[in-house]
Amino acid sequence: DVGQGLSAVIQTQNHAMVFDTGPRFSDSFDTGSAVVLPFLRQKQIQKLDLLMVSHGDNDHIGGARSLLQNVAIKQVYSSVPALLGSKATVCQRGMKWEWDGVVFHILHPDTTNMDKKENNQSCVLLIKSPSGSILLPGDIERNAEYQLVEYSERELQADILVAPHHGSK
């Protein structure tokens, strides 16, 4: 729980990732160091295979610096890679990988036809496992939702949906 913001830790048998890092409130306090890092330590997660930051709004990227400075991270994906250093790669529709029988699929954004609104550039991640599925849509708004339905309506089915834009818009 990072308050007004988003952060999720996803762990498979042999891999771990963080999707968004919650907000930064000041130079001396962010939810990456106050919430996410202690959670990772409590779960004995010492390295991350992936840090995905959906977009550049503070309530999603604010704790990223703390994670980047304090955890070994193999890969970083984001719609705003320039804000996350040289390790970062742009997330884009069609990227897909599998860890321990769990499939991860980035459904958005389509970098060839992106809405210039930062929220609508959010990385949208679908995670499917034998136990169920979850859709993490960042802060997408109506235009991006319509694009998603147009592109991949069948793939959007998930057991759990985190409400886009925290349920507002």
mmCIF file with all atom_site columns, C-alpha atoms in Angstrom:
data_model
loop_
_atom_site.group_PDB
_atom_site.id
_atom_site.type_symbol
_atom_site.label_atom_id
_atom_site.label_alt_id
_atom_site.label_comp_id
_atom_site.label_asym_id
_atom_site.label_entity_id
_atom_site.label_seq_id
_atom_site.pdbx_PDB_ins_code
_atom_site.Cartn_x
_atom_site.Cartn_y
_atom_site.Cartn_z
_atom_site.occupancy
_atom_site.B_iso_or_equiv
_atom_site.pdbx_formal_charge
_atom_site.auth_seq_id
_atom_site.auth_comp_id
_atom_site.auth_asym_id
_atom_site.auth_atom_id
_atom_site.pdbx_PDB_model_num
ATOM 1   C CA . ASP A 1 1   ? 0.000   0.000   0.000   1.00 0.00 ? 1   ASP A CA 1
ATOM 2   C CA . VAL A 1 2   ? 1.687   3.163   -1.229  1.00 0.00 ? 2   VAL A CA 1
ATOM 3   C CA . GLY A 1 3   ? -1.277  5.485   -0.661  1.00 0.00 ? 3   GLY A CA 1
ATOM 4   C CA . GLN A 1 4   ? -2.288  7.642   -3.640  1.00 0.00 ? 4   GLN A CA 1
ATOM 5   C CA . GLY A 1 5   ? -0.223  5.815   -6.216  1.00 0.00 ? 5   GLY A CA 1
ATOM 6   C CA . LEU A 1 6   ? 0.608   2.339   -7.413  1.00 0.00 ? 6   LEU A CA 1
ATOM 7   C CA . SER A 1 7   ? 3.214   -0.303  -6.743  1.00 0.00 ? 7   SER A CA 1
ATOM 8   C CA . ALA A 1 8   ? 2.932   -4.055  -7.198  1.00 0.00 ? 8   ALA A CA 1
ATOM 9   C CA . VAL A 1 9   ? 5.478   -6.782  -6.565  1.00 0.00 ? 9   VAL A CA 1
ATOM 10  C CA . ILE A 1 10  ? 5.060   -9.814  -8.792  1.00 0.00 ? 10  ILE A CA 1
ATOM 11  C CA . GLN A 1 11  ? 6.945   -12.964 -7.878  1.00 0.00 ? 11  GLN A CA 1
ATOM 12  C CA . THR A 1 12  ? 7.127   -16.309 -9.640  1.00 0.00 ? 12  THR A CA 1
ATOM 13  C CA . GLN A 1 13  ? 9.049   -19.342 -8.406  1.00 0.00 ? 13  GLN A CA 1
ATOM 14  C CA . ASN A 1 14  ? 12.422  -17.990 -9.613  1.00 0.00 ? 14  ASN A CA 1
ATOM 15  C CA . HIS A 1 15  ? 11.805  -14.380 -10.648 1.00 0.00 ? 15  HIS A CA 1
ATOM 16  C CA . ALA A 1 16  ? 10.613  -11.084 -9.195  1.00 0.00 ? 16  ALA A CA 1
ATOM 17  C CA . MET A 1 17  ? 9.572   -7.748  -10.610 1.00 0.00 ? 17  MET A CA 1
ATOM 18  C CA . VAL A 1 18  ? 8.128   -4.456  -9.418  1.00 0.00 ? 18  VAL A CA 1
ATOM 19  C CA . PHE A 1 19  ? 5.448   -2.645  -11.418 1.00 0.00 ? 19  PHE A CA 1
ATOM 20  C CA . ASP A 1 20  ? 5.515   1.060   -10.457 1.00 0.00 ? 20  ASP A CA 1
ATOM 21  C CA . THR A 1 21  ? 7.086   2.418   -7.297  1.00 0.00 ? 21  THR A CA 1
ATOM 22  C CA . GLY A 1 22  ? 4.572   4.756   -5.685  1.00 0.00 ? 22  GLY A CA 1
ATOM 23  C CA . PRO A 1 23  ? 5.069   8.481   -5.047  1.00 0.00 ? 23  PRO A CA 1
ATOM 24  C CA . ARG A 1 24  ? 7.940   10.640  -3.821  1.00 0.00 ? 24  ARG A CA 1
ATOM 25  C CA . PHE A 1 25  ? 6.752   13.149  -1.242  1.00 0.00 ? 25  PHE A CA 1
ATOM 26  C CA . SER A 1 26  ? 9.989   15.055  -0.615  1.00 0.00 ? 26  SER A CA 1
ATOM 27  C CA . ASP A 1 27  ? 13.755  14.816  -1.023  1.00 0.00 ? 27  ASP A CA 1
ATOM 28  C CA . SER A 1 28  ? 13.822  12.764  2.158   1.00 0.00 ? 28  SER A CA 1
ATOM 29  C CA . PHE A 1 29  ? 10.733  10.541  1.778   1.00 0.00 ? 29  PHE A CA 1
ATOM 30  C CA . ASP A 1 30  ? 9.435   8.286   -0.983  1.00 0.00 ? 30  ASP A CA 1
ATOM 31  C CA . THR A 1 31  ? 7.449   5.067   -0.974  1.00 0.00 ? 31  THR A CA 1
ATOM 32  C CA . GLY A 1 32  ? 10.211  3.196   -2.784  1.00 0.00 ? 32  GLY A CA 1
ATOM 33  C CA . SER A 1 33  ? 12.424  3.427   0.313   1.00 0.00 ? 33  SER A CA 1
ATOM 34  C CA . ALA A 1 34  ? 9.653   3.560   2.930   1.00 0.00 ? 34  ALA A CA 1
ATOM 35  C CA . VAL A 1 35  ? 7.368   0.788   1.623   1.00 0.00 ? 35  VAL A CA 1
ATOM 36  C CA . VAL A 1 36  ? 8.656   -1.161  -1.385  1.00 0.00 ? 36  VAL A CA 1
ATOM 37  C CA . LEU A 1 37  ? 12.233  -1.808  -0.195  1.00 0.00 ? 37  LEU A CA 1
ATOM 38  C CA . PRO A 1 38  ? 11.152  -3.021  3.279   1.00 0.00 ? 38  PRO A CA 1
ATOM 39  C CA . PHE A 1 39  ? 8.562   -5.282  1.618   1.00 0.00 ? 39  PHE A CA 1
ATOM 40  C CA . LEU A 1 40  ? 11.199  -6.758  -0.703  1.00 0.00 ? 40  LEU A CA 1
ATOM 41  C CA . ARG A 1 41  ? 13.538  -7.348  2.247   1.00 0.00 ? 41  ARG A CA 1
ATOM 42  C CA . GLN A 1 42  ? 10.765  -8.976  4.284   1.00 0.00 ? 42  GLN A CA 1
ATOM 43  C CA . LYS A 1 43  ? 10.059  -11.327 1.353   1.00 0.00 ? 43  LYS A CA 1
ATOM 44  C CA . GLN A 1 44  ? 13.828  -11.946 1.012   1.00 0.00 ? 44  GLN A CA 1
ATOM 45  C CA . ILE A 1 45  ? 13.855  -10.619 -2.560  1.00 0.00 ? 45  ILE A CA 1
ATOM 46  C CA . GLN A 1 46  ? 17.420  -9.403  -3.026  1.00 0.00 ? 46  GLN A CA 1
ATOM 47  C CA . LYS A 1 47  ? 17.356  -8.722  -6.764  1.00 0.00 ? 47  LYS A CA 1
ATOM 48  C CA . LEU A 1 48  ? 14.757  -7.857  -9.370  1.00 0.00 ? 48  LEU A CA 1
ATOM 49  C CA . ASP A 1 49  ? 14.615  -9.311  -12.832 1.00 0.00 ? 49  ASP A CA 1
ATOM 50  C CA . LEU A 1 50  ? 12.531  -6.335  -13.931 1.00 0.00 ? 50  LEU A CA 1
ATOM 51  C CA . LEU A 1 51  ? 11.427  -2.911  -12.784 1.00 0.00 ? 51  LEU A CA 1
ATOM 52  C CA . MET A 1 52  ? 8.551   -1.600  -14.890 1.00 0.00 ? 52  MET A CA 1
ATOM 53  C CA . VAL A 1 53  ? 7.477   2.006   -14.450 1.00 0.00 ? 53  VAL A CA 1
ATOM 54  C CA . SER A 1 54  ? 4.256   2.537   -16.353 1.00 0.00 ? 54  SER A CA 1
ATOM 55  C CA . HIS A 1 55  ? 4.757   6.270   -16.920 1.00 0.00 ? 55  HIS A CA 1
ATOM 56  C CA . GLY A 1 56  ? 6.347   9.399   -15.499 1.00 0.00 ? 56  GLY A CA 1
ATOM 57  C CA . ASP A 1 57  ? 3.721   10.693  -13.048 1.00 0.00 ? 57  ASP A CA 1
ATOM 58  C CA . ASN A 1 58  ? 5.094   11.014  -9.527  1.00 0.00 ? 58  ASN A CA 1
ATOM 59  C CA . ASP A 1 59  ? 2.613   8.555   -8.023  1.00 0.00 ? 59  ASP A CA 1
ATOM 60  C CA . HIS A 1 60  ? 4.054   5.816   -10.269 1.00 0.00 ? 60  HIS A CA 1
ATOM 61  C CA . ILE A 1 61  ? 7.738   6.767   -10.676 1.00 0.00 ? 61  ILE A CA 1
ATOM 62  C CA . GLY A 1 62  ? 8.426   8.613   -7.410  1.00 0.00 ? 62  GLY A CA 1
ATOM 63  C CA . GLY A 1 63  ? 10.060  5.704   -5.599  1.00 0.00 ? 63  GLY A CA 1
ATOM 64  C CA . ALA A 1 64  ? 12.073  4.437   -8.568  1.00 0.00 ? 64  ALA A CA 1
ATOM 65  C CA . ARG A 1 65  ? 15.334  6.166   -7.673  1.00 0.00 ? 65  ARG A CA 1
ATOM 66  C CA . SER A 1 66  ? 15.387  4.416   -4.283  1.00 0.00 ? 66  SER A CA 1
ATOM 67  C CA . LEU A 1 67  ? 14.935  1.019   -5.903  1.00 0.00 ? 67  LEU A CA 1
ATOM 68  C CA . LEU A 1 68  ? 17.526  1.709   -8.606  1.00 0.00 ? 68  LEU A CA 1
ATOM 69  C CA . GLN A 1 69  ? 20.060  2.744   -5.944  1.00 0.00 ? 69  GLN A CA 1
ATOM 70  C CA . ASN A 1 70  ? 19.389  -0.075  -3.471  1.00 0.00 ? 70  ASN A CA 1
ATOM 71  C CA . VAL A 1 71  ? 18.434  -3.202  -5.411  1.00 0.00 ? 71  VAL A CA 1
ATOM 72  C CA . ALA A 1 72  ? 20.207  -5.090  -8.182  1.00 0.00 ? 72  ALA A CA 1
ATOM 73  C CA . ILE A 1 73  ? 17.878  -4.771  -11.170 1.00 0.00 ? 73  ILE A CA 1
ATOM 74  C CA . LYS A 1 74  ? 18.446  -6.733  -14.368 1.00 0.00 ? 74  LYS A CA 1
ATOM 75  C CA . GLN A 1 75  ? 16.085  -4.803  -16.715 1.00 0.00 ? 75  GLN A CA 1
ATOM 76  C CA . VAL A 1 76  ? 14.002  -1.627  -16.621 1.00 0.00 ? 76  VAL A CA 1
ATOM 77  C CA . TYR A 1 77  ? 11.000  -1.024  -18.898 1.00 0.00 ? 77  TYR A CA 1
ATOM 78  C CA . SER A 1 78  ? 9.016   2.200   -19.021 1.00 0.00 ? 78  SER A CA 1
ATOM 79  C CA . SER A 1 79  ? 7.150   4.539   -21.325 1.00 0.00 ? 79  SER A CA 1
ATOM 80  C CA . VAL A 1 80  ? 9.612   7.193   -20.081 1.00 0.00 ? 80  VAL A CA 1
ATOM 81  C CA . PRO A 1 81  ? 12.965  5.384   -20.156 1.00 0.00 ? 81  PRO A CA 1
ATOM 82  C CA . ALA A 1 82  ? 14.958  8.636   -20.281 1.00 0.00 ? 82  ALA A CA 1
ATOM 83  C CA . LEU A 1 83  ? 13.836  9.365   -16.707 1.00 0.00 ? 83  LEU A CA 1
ATOM 84  C CA . LEU A 1 84  ? 15.239  6.055   -15.420 1.00 0.00 ? 84  LEU A CA 1
ATOM 85  C CA . GLY A 1 85  ? 18.804  5.887   -16.667 1.00 0.00 ? 85  GLY A CA 1
ATOM 86  C CA . SER A 1 86  ? 20.787  3.913   -19.183 1.00 0.00 ? 86  SER A CA 1
ATOM 87  C CA . LYS A 1 87  ? 19.339  0.495   -18.212 1.00 0.00 ? 87  LYS A CA 1
ATOM 88  C CA . ALA A 1 88  ? 15.842  1.528   -19.235 1.00 0.00 ? 88  ALA A CA 1
ATOM 89  C CA . THR A 1 89  ? 14.101  0.398   -22.421 1.00 0.00 ? 89  THR A CA 1
ATOM 90  C CA . VAL A 1 90  ? 10.799  1.635   -23.773 1.00 0.00 ? 90  VAL A CA 1
ATOM 91  C CA . CYS A 1 91  ? 7.884   -0.724  -23.162 1.00 0.00 ? 91  CYS A CA 1
ATOM 92  C CA . GLN A 1 92  ? 5.739   -1.360  -26.202 1.00 0.00 ? 92  GLN A CA 1
ATOM 93  C CA . ARG A 1 93  ? 2.817   -3.418  -27.304 1.00 0.00 ? 93  ARG A CA 1
ATOM 94  C CA . GLY A 1 94  ? 3.736   -6.968  -28.256 1.00 0.00 ? 94  GLY A CA 1
ATOM 95  C CA . MET A 1 95  ? 6.618   -7.492  -25.814 1.00 0.00 ? 95  MET A CA 1
ATOM 96  C CA . LYS A 1 96  ? 6.124   -10.868 -24.183 1.00 0.00 ? 96  LYS A CA 1
ATOM 97  C CA . TRP A 1 97  ? 8.074   -13.221 -21.920 1.00 0.00 ? 97  TRP A CA 1
ATOM 98  C CA . GLU A 1 98  ? 7.528   -16.209 -19.674 1.00 0.00 ? 98  GLU A CA 1
ATOM 99  C CA . TRP A 1 99  ? 8.890   -16.923 -16.209 1.00 0.00 ? 99  TRP A CA 1
ATOM 100 C CA . ASP A 1 100 ? 8.184   -20.271 -14.545 1.00 0.00 ? 100 ASP A CA 1
ATOM 101 C CA . GLY A 1 101 ? 4.978   -20.899 -16.489 1.00 0.00 ? 101 GLY A CA 1
ATOM 102 C CA . VAL A 1 102 ? 3.683   -17.341 -15.973 1.00 0.00 ? 102 VAL A CA 1
ATOM 103 C CA . VAL A 1 103 ? 3.205   -15.266 -19.141 1.00 0.00 ? 103 VAL A CA 1
ATOM 104 C CA . PHE A 1 104 ? 3.791   -11.498 -19.145 1.00 0.00 ? 104 PHE A CA 1
ATOM 105 C CA . HIS A 1 105 ? 2.460   -9.495  -22.082 1.00 0.00 ? 105 HIS A CA 1
ATOM 106 C CA . ILE A 1 106 ? 2.677   -5.754  -22.672 1.00 0.00 ? 106 ILE A CA 1
ATOM 107 C CA . LEU A 1 107 ? -0.542  -4.699  -24.408 1.00 0.00 ? 107 LEU A CA 1
ATOM 108 C CA . HIS A 1 108 ? 0.117   -0.953  -24.612 1.00 0.00 ? 108 HIS A CA 1
ATOM 109 C CA . PRO A 1 109 ? 1.490   1.475   -25.720 1.00 0.00 ? 109 PRO A CA 1
ATOM 110 C CA . ASP A 1 110 ? 1.747   1.191   -29.470 1.00 0.00 ? 110 ASP A CA 1
ATOM 111 C CA . THR A 1 111 ? 4.739   3.466   -29.980 1.00 0.00 ? 111 THR A CA 1
ATOM 112 C CA . THR A 1 112 ? 3.842   4.078   -33.635 1.00 0.00 ? 112 THR A CA 1
ATOM 113 C CA . ASN A 1 113 ? 0.486   5.646   -32.775 1.00 0.00 ? 113 ASN A CA 1
ATOM 114 C CA . MET A 1 114 ? 0.785   7.078   -29.285 1.00 0.00 ? 114 MET A CA 1
ATOM 115 C CA . ASP A 1 115 ? -1.566  9.562   -27.697 1.00 0.00 ? 115 ASP A CA 1
ATOM 116 C CA . LYS A 1 116 ? 0.688   12.358  -26.482 1.00 0.00 ? 116 LYS A CA 1
ATOM 117 C CA . LYS A 1 117 ? -1.040  12.492  -23.083 1.00 0.00 ? 117 LYS A CA 1
ATOM 118 C CA . GLU A 1 118 ? 1.422   10.980  -20.641 1.00 0.00 ? 118 GLU A CA 1
ATOM 119 C CA . ASN A 1 119 ? -1.264  8.922   -18.880 1.00 0.00 ? 119 ASN A CA 1
ATOM 120 C CA . ASN A 1 120 ? -2.237  7.291   -22.169 1.00 0.00 ? 120 ASN A CA 1
ATOM 121 C CA . GLN A 1 121 ? 1.381   6.293   -22.778 1.00 0.00 ? 121 GLN A CA 1
ATOM 122 C CA . SER A 1 122 ? 1.322   4.030   -19.698 1.00 0.00 ? 122 SER A CA 1
ATOM 123 C CA . CYS A 1 123 ? 2.741   0.537   -20.018 1.00 0.00 ? 123 CYS A CA 1
ATOM 124 C CA . VAL A 1 124 ? -0.181  -1.879  -19.687 1.00 0.00 ? 124 VAL A CA 1
ATOM 125 C CA . LEU A 1 125 ? 0.855   -5.302  -18.427 1.00 0.00 ? 125 LEU A CA 1
ATOM 126 C CA . LEU A 1 126 ? -1.202  -8.496  -18.523 1.00 0.00 ? 126 LEU A CA 1
ATOM 127 C CA . ILE A 1 127 ? 0.027   -11.363 -16.353 1.00 0.00 ? 127 ILE A CA 1
ATOM 128 C CA . LYS A 1 128 ? -1.422  -14.853 -16.890 1.00 0.00 ? 128 LYS A CA 1
ATOM 129 C CA . SER A 1 129 ? -0.714  -17.877 -14.750 1.00 0.00 ? 129 SER A CA 1
ATOM 130 C CA . PRO A 1 130 ? -2.426  -21.235 -14.270 1.00 0.00 ? 130 PRO A CA 1
ATOM 131 C CA . SER A 1 131 ? -3.923  -19.752 -11.092 1.00 0.00 ? 131 SER A CA 1
ATOM 132 C CA . GLY A 1 132 ? -5.398  -16.620 -12.710 1.00 0.00 ? 132 GLY A CA 1
ATOM 133 C CA . SER A 1 133 ? -4.633  -13.369 -14.452 1.00 0.00 ? 133 SER A CA 1
ATOM 134 C CA . ILE A 1 134 ? -4.229  -9.696  -13.624 1.00 0.00 ? 134 ILE A CA 1
ATOM 135 C CA . LEU A 1 135 ? -4.269  -6.566  -15.787 1.00 0.00 ? 135 LEU A CA 1
ATOM 136 C CA . LEU A 1 136 ? -2.151  -3.614  -14.654 1.00 0.00 ? 136 LEU A CA 1
ATOM 137 C CA . PRO A 1 137 ? -3.116  -0.601  -16.820 1.00 0.00 ? 137 PRO A CA 1
ATOM 138 C CA . GLY A 1 138 ? -1.210  2.265   -15.187 1.00 0.00 ? 138 GLY A CA 1
ATOM 139 C CA . ASP A 1 139 ? -3.075  5.554   -15.664 1.00 0.00 ? 139 ASP A CA 1
ATOM 140 C CA . ILE A 1 140 ? -4.590  5.042   -19.113 1.00 0.00 ? 140 ILE A CA 1
ATOM 141 C CA . GLU A 1 141 ? -7.695  7.051   -19.915 1.00 0.00 ? 141 GLU A CA 1
ATOM 142 C CA . ARG A 1 142 ? -10.538 6.679   -22.406 1.00 0.00 ? 142 ARG A CA 1
ATOM 143 C CA . ASN A 1 143 ? -8.529  7.015   -25.647 1.00 0.00 ? 143 ASN A CA 1
ATOM 144 C CA . ALA A 1 144 ? -6.024  4.350   -24.619 1.00 0.00 ? 144 ALA A CA 1
ATOM 145 C CA . GLU A 1 145 ? -8.816  2.093   -23.357 1.00 0.00 ? 145 GLU A CA 1
ATOM 146 C CA . TYR A 1 146 ? -10.484 2.301   -26.775 1.00 0.00 ? 146 TYR A CA 1
ATOM 147 C CA . GLN A 1 147 ? -7.154  1.515   -28.475 1.00 0.00 ? 147 GLN A CA 1
ATOM 148 C CA . LEU A 1 148 ? -6.724  -1.527  -26.231 1.00 0.00 ? 148 LEU A CA 1
ATOM 149 C CA . VAL A 1 149 ? -10.188 -2.859  -26.984 1.00 0.00 ? 149 VAL A CA 1
ATOM 150 C CA . GLU A 1 150 ? -9.615  -2.308  -30.703 1.00 0.00 ? 150 GLU A CA 1
ATOM 151 C CA . TYR A 1 151 ? -6.230  -4.044  -30.678 1.00 0.00 ? 151 TYR A CA 1
ATOM 152 C CA . SER A 1 152 ? -6.653  -6.865  -28.210 1.00 0.00 ? 152 SER A CA 1
ATOM 153 C CA . GLU A 1 153 ? -10.189 -7.216  -26.881 1.00 0.00 ? 153 GLU A CA 1
ATOM 154 C CA . ARG A 1 154 ? -9.889  -10.969 -26.244 1.00 0.00 ? 154 ARG A CA 1
ATOM 155 C CA . GLU A 1 155 ? -6.551  -10.603 -24.464 1.00 0.00 ? 155 GLU A CA 1
ATOM 156 C CA . LEU A 1 156 ? -7.980  -8.065  -22.016 1.00 0.00 ? 156 LEU A CA 1
ATOM 157 C CA . GLN A 1 157 ? -9.914  -10.676 -20.091 1.00 0.00 ? 157 GLN A CA 1
ATOM 158 C CA . ALA A 1 158 ? -8.448  -10.911 -16.597 1.00 0.00 ? 158 ALA A CA 1
ATOM 159 C CA . ASP A 1 159 ? -9.529  -12.192 -13.227 1.00 0.00 ? 159 ASP A CA 1
ATOM 160 C CA . ILE A 1 160 ? -8.234  -9.039  -11.539 1.00 0.00 ? 160 ILE A CA 1
ATOM 161 C CA . LEU A 1 161 ? -8.196  -5.535  -12.993 1.00 0.00 ? 161 LEU A CA 1
ATOM 162 C CA . VAL A 1 162 ? -6.446  -2.714  -11.213 1.00 0.00 ? 162 VAL A CA 1
ATOM 163 C CA . ALA A 1 163 ? -8.650  0.265   -12.036 1.00 0.00 ? 163 ALA A CA 1
ATOM 164 C CA . PRO A 1 164 ? -6.893  2.542   -14.538 1.00 0.00 ? 164 PRO A CA 1
ATOM 165 C CA . HIS A 1 165 ? -5.941  5.961   -13.199 1.00 0.00 ? 165 HIS A CA 1
ATOM 166 C CA . HIS A 1 166 ? -6.910  4.821   -9.682  1.00 0.00 ? 166 HIS A CA 1
ATOM 167 C CA . GLY A 1 167 ? -10.549 4.750   -10.752 1.00 0.00 ? 167 GLY A CA 1
ATOM 168 C CA . SER A 1 168 ? -10.799 8.473   -11.585 1.00 0.00 ? 168 SER A CA 1
ATOM 169 C CA . LYS A 1 169 ? -11.195 9.448   -15.326 1.00 0.00 ? 169 LYS A CA 1
#
